[in-house]
Structures are given as structure tokens and as C-alpha cells.
């Protein structure tokens, strides 16, 4: 999953946080007046977030939370 960094700081682009943050900073650097809308994955069913993870051990809710944190920058 990685760690979130302040805008302009170093981050690991081999992680979800780092790759997503790099993408956002690149787009904003190319066109600072652009509006970017981040969309989180939808919940699949009522209990989907309980105990289900990918092969790295990350849950859907963790990806949703990470997207919210990146959007807050």
C-alpha cells in the first residue's frame, strides 16, 4: 500500500499511494487548472469489506481510504 507524502516530496511509485500520488501530481503539474475527480471502488455486497483481501493482504476499504487521503492533498 505504501505511505502518503506531502506534495512535492519523495514517494515510492511502486506502491499504491506512490503511484497514485505521482499520477495526480503529474496531471496537476501539466495543467494546474484542471479539475480531477477521484472515484473509489464500489462496495460489492453487504459483507465484502469483512475479511476479504487481495494477494497483498489489502482490503477494498483500505484502497477507498487511501484514495480519500490522496484526494485530501
Short mmCIF file of C-alpha atoms in Angstrom, two decimals:
data_model
loop_
_atom_site.label_atom_id
_atom_site.label_comp_id
_atom_site.label_asym_id
_atom_site.label_seq_id
_atom_site.Cartn_x
_atom_site.Cartn_y
_atom_site.Cartn_z
CA UNK A 1 0.00 0.00 0.00
CA UNK A 2 2.83 2.42 0.82
CA UNK A 3 2.71 5.78 2.55
CA UNK A 4 1.29 9.13 1.61
CA UNK A 5 3.76 12.02 1.25
CA UNK A 6 3.39 15.75 1.20
CA UNK A 7 3.05 17.27 -2.26
CA UNK A 8 6.45 17.54 -3.94
CA UNK A 9 8.21 15.13 -1.55
CA UNK A 10 9.77 11.79 -2.49
CA UNK A 11 7.46 8.77 -2.59
CA UNK A 12 7.76 5.17 -3.74
CA UNK A 13 5.98 4.82 -7.08
CA UNK A 14 5.99 1.03 -6.69
CA UNK A 15 3.20 1.32 -4.08
CA UNK A 16 -0.48 2.22 -4.47
CA UNK A 17 -0.07 5.53 -2.63
CA UNK A 18 3.10 6.47 -4.51
CA UNK A 19 1.84 5.56 -7.98
CA UNK A 20 -1.50 7.30 -7.47
CA UNK A 21 0.15 10.38 -5.97
CA UNK A 22 2.68 10.51 -8.83
CA UNK A 23 -0.15 10.38 -11.36
CA UNK A 24 -2.09 13.19 -9.66
CA UNK A 25 0.99 15.41 -9.29
CA UNK A 26 1.95 14.81 -12.93
CA UNK A 27 -1.51 15.76 -14.18
CA UNK A 28 -1.66 18.86 -11.97
CA UNK A 29 1.86 19.86 -12.98
CA UNK A 30 0.94 19.61 -16.65
CA UNK A 31 -2.30 21.53 -16.26
CA UNK A 32 -2.69 23.25 -12.86
CA UNK A 33 -6.20 24.50 -13.67
CA UNK A 34 -7.64 21.05 -14.39
CA UNK A 35 -10.31 19.50 -12.15
CA UNK A 36 -9.57 15.93 -11.10
CA UNK A 37 -12.28 13.65 -9.74
CA UNK A 38 -11.13 10.59 -7.80
CA UNK A 39 -13.55 7.68 -7.78
CA UNK A 40 -13.41 4.92 -5.20
CA UNK A 41 -14.34 1.32 -5.96
CA UNK A 42 -17.94 0.43 -5.04
CA UNK A 43 -18.79 -1.95 -2.25
CA UNK A 44 -19.55 -5.33 -3.83
CA UNK A 45 -22.03 -6.66 -1.27
CA UNK A 46 -23.02 -6.10 2.34
CA UNK A 47 -20.13 -8.00 4.00
CA UNK A 48 -17.48 -7.54 1.31
CA UNK A 49 -15.13 -5.47 3.46
CA UNK A 50 -15.03 -8.03 6.25
CA UNK A 51 -12.08 -10.37 5.90
CA UNK A 52 -11.66 -10.23 2.11
CA UNK A 53 -8.23 -9.11 0.90
CA UNK A 54 -6.13 -9.25 -2.26
CA UNK A 55 -2.91 -11.24 -2.59
CA UNK A 56 -1.02 -8.45 -0.77
CA UNK A 57 -3.39 -8.55 2.21
CA UNK A 58 -5.15 -5.26 1.38
CA UNK A 59 -8.91 -4.85 1.65
CA UNK A 60 -11.20 -2.83 -0.59
CA UNK A 61 -11.84 -0.44 2.29
CA UNK A 62 -8.10 0.26 2.58
CA UNK A 63 -8.00 1.29 -1.08
CA UNK A 64 -11.04 3.52 -0.57
CA UNK A 65 -9.41 5.16 2.47
CA UNK A 66 -6.13 5.64 0.57
CA UNK A 67 -7.96 7.31 -2.31
CA UNK A 68 -9.68 9.68 0.14
CA UNK A 69 -6.32 10.56 1.75
CA UNK A 70 -4.69 11.28 -1.61
CA UNK A 71 -7.66 13.41 -2.63
CA UNK A 72 -7.30 15.47 0.55
CA UNK A 73 -3.83 16.64 -0.51
#
